[in-house]
Tab-separated table of C-alpha atoms in Angstrom:
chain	number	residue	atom	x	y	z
A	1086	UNK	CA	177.521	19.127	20.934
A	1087	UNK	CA	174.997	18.916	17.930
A	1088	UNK	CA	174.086	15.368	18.599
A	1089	UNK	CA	173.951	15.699	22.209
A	1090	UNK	CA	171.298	16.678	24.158
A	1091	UNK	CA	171.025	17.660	28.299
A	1092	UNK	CA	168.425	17.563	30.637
A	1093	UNK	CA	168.226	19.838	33.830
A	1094	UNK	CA	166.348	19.626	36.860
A	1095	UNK	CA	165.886	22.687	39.202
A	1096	UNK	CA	165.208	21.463	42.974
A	1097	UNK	CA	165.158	23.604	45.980
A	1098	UNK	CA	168.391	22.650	47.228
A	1099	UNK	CA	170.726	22.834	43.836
A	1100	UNK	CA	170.519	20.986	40.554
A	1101	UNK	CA	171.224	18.165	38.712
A	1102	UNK	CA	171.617	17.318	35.192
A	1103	UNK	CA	172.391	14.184	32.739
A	1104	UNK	CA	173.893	14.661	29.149
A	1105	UNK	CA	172.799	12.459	26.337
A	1106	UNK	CA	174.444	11.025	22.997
A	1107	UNK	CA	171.083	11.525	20.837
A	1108	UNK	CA	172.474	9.524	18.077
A	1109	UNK	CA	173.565	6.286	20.109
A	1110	UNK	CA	171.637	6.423	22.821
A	1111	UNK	CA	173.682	7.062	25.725
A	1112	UNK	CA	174.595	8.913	28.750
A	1113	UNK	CA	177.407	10.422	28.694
A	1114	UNK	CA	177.676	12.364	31.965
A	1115	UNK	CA	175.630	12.844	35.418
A	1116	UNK	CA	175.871	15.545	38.052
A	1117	UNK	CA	174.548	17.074	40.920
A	1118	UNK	CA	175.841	20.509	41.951
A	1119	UNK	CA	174.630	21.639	45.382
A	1120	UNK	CA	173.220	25.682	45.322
A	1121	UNK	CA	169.886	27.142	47.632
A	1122	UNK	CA	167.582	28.184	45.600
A	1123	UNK	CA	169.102	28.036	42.144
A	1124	UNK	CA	167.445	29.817	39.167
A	1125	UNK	CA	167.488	28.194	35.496
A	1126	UNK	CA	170.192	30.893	34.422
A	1127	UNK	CA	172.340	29.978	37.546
A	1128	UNK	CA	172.578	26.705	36.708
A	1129	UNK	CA	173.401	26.857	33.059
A	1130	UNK	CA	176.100	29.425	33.711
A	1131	UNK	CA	177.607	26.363	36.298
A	1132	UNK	CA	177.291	24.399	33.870
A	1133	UNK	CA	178.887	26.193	30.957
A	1134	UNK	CA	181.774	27.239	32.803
A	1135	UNK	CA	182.277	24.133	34.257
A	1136	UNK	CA	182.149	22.308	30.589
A	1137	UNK	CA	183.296	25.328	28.838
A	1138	UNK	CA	180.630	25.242	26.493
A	1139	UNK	CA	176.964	27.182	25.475
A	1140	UNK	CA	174.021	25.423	26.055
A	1141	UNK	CA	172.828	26.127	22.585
A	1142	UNK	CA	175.440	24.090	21.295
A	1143	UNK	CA	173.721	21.612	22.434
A	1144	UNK	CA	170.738	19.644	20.420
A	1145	UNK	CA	167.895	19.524	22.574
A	1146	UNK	CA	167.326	20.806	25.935
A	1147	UNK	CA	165.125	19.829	29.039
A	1148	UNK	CA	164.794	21.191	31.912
A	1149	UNK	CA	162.395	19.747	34.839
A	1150	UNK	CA	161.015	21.756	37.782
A	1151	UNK	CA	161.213	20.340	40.801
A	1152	UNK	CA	159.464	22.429	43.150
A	1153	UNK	CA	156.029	22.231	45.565
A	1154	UNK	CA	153.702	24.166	43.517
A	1155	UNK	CA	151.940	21.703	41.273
A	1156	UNK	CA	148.877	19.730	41.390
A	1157	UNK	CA	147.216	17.115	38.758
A	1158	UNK	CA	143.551	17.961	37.419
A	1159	UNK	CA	141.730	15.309	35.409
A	1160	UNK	CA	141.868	16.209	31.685
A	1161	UNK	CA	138.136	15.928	31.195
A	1162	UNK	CA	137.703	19.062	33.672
A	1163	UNK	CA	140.724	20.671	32.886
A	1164	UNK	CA	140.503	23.910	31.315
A	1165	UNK	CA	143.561	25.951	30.286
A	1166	UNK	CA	142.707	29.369	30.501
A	1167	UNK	CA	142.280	28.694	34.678
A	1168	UNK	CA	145.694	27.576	35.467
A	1169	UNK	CA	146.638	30.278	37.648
A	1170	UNK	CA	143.352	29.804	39.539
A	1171	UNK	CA	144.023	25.858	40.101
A	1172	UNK	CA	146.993	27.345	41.939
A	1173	UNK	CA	145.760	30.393	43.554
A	1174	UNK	CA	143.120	28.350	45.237
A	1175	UNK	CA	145.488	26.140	46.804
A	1176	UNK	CA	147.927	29.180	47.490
A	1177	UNK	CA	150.410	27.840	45.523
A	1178	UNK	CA	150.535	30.601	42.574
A	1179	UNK	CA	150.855	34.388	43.328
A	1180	UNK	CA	153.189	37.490	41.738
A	1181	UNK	CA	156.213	36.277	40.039
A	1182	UNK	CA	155.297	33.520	38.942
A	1183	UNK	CA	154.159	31.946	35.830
A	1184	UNK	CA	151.174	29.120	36.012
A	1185	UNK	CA	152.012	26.126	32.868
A	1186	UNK	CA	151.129	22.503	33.029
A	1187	UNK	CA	151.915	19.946	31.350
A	1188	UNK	CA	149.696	16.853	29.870
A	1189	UNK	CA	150.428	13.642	31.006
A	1190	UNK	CA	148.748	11.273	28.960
A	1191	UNK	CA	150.210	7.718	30.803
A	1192	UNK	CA	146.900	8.985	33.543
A	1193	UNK	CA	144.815	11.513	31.073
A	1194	UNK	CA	145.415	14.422	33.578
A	1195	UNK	CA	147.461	17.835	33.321
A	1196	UNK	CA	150.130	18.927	35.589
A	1197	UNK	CA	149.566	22.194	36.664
A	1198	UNK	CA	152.369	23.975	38.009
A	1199	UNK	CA	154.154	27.480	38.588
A	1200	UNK	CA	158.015	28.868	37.825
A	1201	UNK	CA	159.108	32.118	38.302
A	1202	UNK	CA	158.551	34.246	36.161
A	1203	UNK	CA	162.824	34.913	35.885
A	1204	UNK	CA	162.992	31.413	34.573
A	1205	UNK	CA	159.843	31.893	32.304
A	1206	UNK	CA	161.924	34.332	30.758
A	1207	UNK	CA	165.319	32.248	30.463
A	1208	UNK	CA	163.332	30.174	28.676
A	1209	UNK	CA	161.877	32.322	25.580
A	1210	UNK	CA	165.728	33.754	25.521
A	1211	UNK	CA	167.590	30.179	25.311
A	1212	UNK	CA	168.449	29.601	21.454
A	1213	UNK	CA	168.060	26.146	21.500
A	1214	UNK	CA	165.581	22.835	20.932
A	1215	UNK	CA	163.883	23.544	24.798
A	1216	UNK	CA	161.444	21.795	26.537
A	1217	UNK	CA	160.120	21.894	30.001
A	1218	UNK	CA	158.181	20.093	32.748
A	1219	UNK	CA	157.629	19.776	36.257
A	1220	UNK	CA	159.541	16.067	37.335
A	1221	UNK	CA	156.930	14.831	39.169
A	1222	UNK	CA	154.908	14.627	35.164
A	1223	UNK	CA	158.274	12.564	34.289
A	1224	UNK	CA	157.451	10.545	37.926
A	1225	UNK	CA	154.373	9.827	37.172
A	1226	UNK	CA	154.498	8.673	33.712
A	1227	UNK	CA	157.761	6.576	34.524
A	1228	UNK	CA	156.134	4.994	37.576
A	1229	UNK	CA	153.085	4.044	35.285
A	1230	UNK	CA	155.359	3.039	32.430
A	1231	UNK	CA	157.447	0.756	34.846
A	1232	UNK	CA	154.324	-1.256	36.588
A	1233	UNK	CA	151.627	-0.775	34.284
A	1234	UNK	CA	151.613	-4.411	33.750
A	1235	UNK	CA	150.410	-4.348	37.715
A	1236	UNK	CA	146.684	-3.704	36.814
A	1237	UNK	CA	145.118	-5.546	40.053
A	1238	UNK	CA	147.344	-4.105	42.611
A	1239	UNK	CA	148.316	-0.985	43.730
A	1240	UNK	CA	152.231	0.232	43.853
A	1241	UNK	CA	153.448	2.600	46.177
A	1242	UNK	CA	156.853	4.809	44.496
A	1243	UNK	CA	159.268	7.131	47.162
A	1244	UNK	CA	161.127	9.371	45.236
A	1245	UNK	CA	163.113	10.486	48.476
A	1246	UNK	CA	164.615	14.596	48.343
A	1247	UNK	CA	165.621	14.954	51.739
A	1248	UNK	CA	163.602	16.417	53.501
A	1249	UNK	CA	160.915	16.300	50.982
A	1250	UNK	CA	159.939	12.928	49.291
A	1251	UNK	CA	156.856	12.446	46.499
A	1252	UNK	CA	154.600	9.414	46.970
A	1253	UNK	CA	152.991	8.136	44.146
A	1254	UNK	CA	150.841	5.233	44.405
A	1255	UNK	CA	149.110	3.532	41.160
A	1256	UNK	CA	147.250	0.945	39.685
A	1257	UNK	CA	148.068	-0.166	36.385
A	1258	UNK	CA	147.523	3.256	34.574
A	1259	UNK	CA	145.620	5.239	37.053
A	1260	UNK	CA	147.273	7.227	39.636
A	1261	UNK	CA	145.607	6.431	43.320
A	1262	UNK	CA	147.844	9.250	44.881
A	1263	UNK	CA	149.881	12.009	44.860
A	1264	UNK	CA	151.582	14.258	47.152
A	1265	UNK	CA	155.459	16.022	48.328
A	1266	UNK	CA	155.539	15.669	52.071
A	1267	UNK	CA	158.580	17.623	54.099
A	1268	UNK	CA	160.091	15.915	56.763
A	1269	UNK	CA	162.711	16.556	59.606
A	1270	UNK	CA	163.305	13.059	61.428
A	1271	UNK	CA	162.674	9.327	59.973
A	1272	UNK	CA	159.736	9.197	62.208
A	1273	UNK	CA	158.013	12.082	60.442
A	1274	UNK	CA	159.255	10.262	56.910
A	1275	UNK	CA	157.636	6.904	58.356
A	1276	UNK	CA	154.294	8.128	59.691
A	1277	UNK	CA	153.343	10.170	56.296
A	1278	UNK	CA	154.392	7.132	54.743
A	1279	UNK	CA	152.154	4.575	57.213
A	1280	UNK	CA	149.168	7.205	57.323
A	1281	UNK	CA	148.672	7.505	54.135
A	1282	UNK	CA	148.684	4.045	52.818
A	1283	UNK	CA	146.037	3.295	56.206
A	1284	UNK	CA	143.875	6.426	54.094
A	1285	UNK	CA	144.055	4.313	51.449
A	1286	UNK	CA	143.091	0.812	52.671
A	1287	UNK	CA	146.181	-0.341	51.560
A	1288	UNK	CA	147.692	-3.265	52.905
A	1289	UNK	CA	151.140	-2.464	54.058
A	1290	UNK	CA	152.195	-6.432	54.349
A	1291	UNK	CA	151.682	-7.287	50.824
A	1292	UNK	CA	152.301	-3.760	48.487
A	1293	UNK	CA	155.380	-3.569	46.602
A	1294	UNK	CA	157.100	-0.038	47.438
A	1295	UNK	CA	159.958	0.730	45.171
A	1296	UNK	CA	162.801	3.577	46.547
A	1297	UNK	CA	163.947	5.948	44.394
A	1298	UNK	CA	166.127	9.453	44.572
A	1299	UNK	CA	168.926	10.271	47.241
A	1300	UNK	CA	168.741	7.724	49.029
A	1301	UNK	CA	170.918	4.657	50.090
A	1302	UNK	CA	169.892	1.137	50.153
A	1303	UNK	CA	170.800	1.365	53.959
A	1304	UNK	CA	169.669	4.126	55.140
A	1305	UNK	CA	167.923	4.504	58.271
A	1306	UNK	CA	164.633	5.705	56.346
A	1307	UNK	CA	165.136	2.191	54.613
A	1308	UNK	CA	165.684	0.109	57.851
A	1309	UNK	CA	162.526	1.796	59.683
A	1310	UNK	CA	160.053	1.599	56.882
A	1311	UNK	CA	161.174	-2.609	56.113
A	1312	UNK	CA	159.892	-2.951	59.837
A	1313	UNK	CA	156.723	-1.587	58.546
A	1314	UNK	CA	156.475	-2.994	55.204
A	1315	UNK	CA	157.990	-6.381	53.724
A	1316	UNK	CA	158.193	-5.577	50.084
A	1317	UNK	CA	160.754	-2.710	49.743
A	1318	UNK	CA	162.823	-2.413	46.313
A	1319	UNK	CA	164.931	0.005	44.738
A	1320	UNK	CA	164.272	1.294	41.149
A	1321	UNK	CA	166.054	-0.821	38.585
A	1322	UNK	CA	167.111	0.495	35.327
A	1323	UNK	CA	165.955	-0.003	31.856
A	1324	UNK	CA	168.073	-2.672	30.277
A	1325	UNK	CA	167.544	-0.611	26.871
A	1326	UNK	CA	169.234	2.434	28.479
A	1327	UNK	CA	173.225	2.391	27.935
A	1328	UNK	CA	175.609	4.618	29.695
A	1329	UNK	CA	179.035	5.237	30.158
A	1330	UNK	CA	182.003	3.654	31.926
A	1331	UNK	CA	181.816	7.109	34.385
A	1332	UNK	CA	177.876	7.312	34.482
A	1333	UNK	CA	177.693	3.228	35.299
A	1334	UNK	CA	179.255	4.674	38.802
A	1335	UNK	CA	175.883	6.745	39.887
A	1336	UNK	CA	173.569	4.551	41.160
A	1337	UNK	CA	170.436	4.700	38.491
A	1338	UNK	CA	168.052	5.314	41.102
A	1339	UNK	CA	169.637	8.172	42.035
A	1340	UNK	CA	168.925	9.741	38.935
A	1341	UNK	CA	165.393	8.047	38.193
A	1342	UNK	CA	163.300	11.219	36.989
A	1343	UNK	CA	166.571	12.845	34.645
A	1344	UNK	CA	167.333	9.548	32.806
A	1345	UNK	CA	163.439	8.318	32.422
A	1346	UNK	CA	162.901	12.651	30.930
A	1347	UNK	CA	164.250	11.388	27.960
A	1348	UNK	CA	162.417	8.523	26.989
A	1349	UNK	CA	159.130	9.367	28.683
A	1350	UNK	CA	156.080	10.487	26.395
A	1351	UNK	CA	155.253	14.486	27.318
């Protein structure tokens, strides 16, 4: 495992993870293992029994929290030492959990976000090359990355976690709009969707809105919203990326944030 390297990503609902060949460039494996609640220890005990191996065999890892309590503050106002306080005053933070952030430099802005402070701990105890985010930084920066060619329009990104999806909507490198919404029904899913581009003077007839996550091209969130909206895509892949025969089968857009963690600047 010296040359390989995994990335993690802790949702509310279970966790998912791709493994890399560092030295050729490829992906070599990509799962999703369903779990309420996991913590990062939970997972990498799944996944080391499963593999029969110890996650500090391999070369690097990442992990990537995917959770509700984050929010982006412009870098020119951001100020370290009041993380917790960014958090606390939207009532995201509180006891047992950690405030971090990460810097995004594709918009100039810092993450901030909380984990608990179990999984703060898992990581200071892993023996290993670590790194972690929050995925919507790896969202962000891949959404920016992908259309930043797009500087006189806006583009609207789902990144669909039923029943939670993030919106991000940007223009060229700045990001217009962020936010997780929870949803039940694909009424709920289509009216956060339709409000907020109306918020912000969007026009729904001519704004390109790529789907990413767990999703399926025909899904009945897909059918409503292309009544809505006439320019719906799906995420395509890289052409630089290379997988394997096995990982070729997962649909990349299934997978967006976990293969873009590795090639994204953070």
């Amino acid at each position: 495992m010296n040359n390989y390297g995994i990335t993690i990503q802790l949702s509310l609902d279970g966790f998912s993870f791709v493994i890399y060949d560092i030295d050729n460039h490829i992906f070599t494996d990509a799962e999703r293992v369903s779990m309420p609640m996991p913590s990062l220890r939970e997972a990498i005990t799944e996944i080391q029994e499963k593999h029969v191996c110890d996650i500090a065999d391999f070369a690097k890892l990442t992990v990537l929290f995917d959770n509700c309590a984050n929010t982006f503050v412009p870098a020119s106002v951001f100020q370290n030492q009041a993380k917790g306080r960014y958090l606390d005053f939207l009532g995201i933070g509180g006891e047992g959990r950690t405030p971090v952030s990460d810097f995004v430099g594709a918009i100039e802005a810092n993450n901030v976000f909380a984990i608990s402070s179990e999984d703060a701990k898992t990581l200071t105890d892993i023996q290993t090359d670590t790194r972690f985010h929050h995925a919507t930084s790896v969202l962000v920066s891949s959404v920016v990355k992908d259309n930043i060619h797009r500087s006189n329009e806006p583009v609207i990104h789902l990144n669909v976690k039923s029943p939670r999806f993030d919106m991000v909507v940007t223009k060229g490198s700045s990001l217009l709009f962020h936010n997780t919404f929870s949803f039940k029904t694909k009424e709920d899913f289509l009216y956060f969707l339709l409000f907020s581009i109306d918020q912000l003077h969007i026009d729904a007839g001519t704004v390109p809105v790529y789907f990413s996550g767990m999703i399926e091209e025909k899904s009945q969130l897909v059918e409503l919203a292309s009544r809505y909206i006439r320019d719906i895509r799906f995420v395509r892949r890289d052409n630089s990326m290379a997988f394997t025969e096995e990982v070729e089968e997962t649909p990349y857009y299934y997978c967006y944030t976990l293969f873009n963690s590795t090639t994204c600047e953070l």
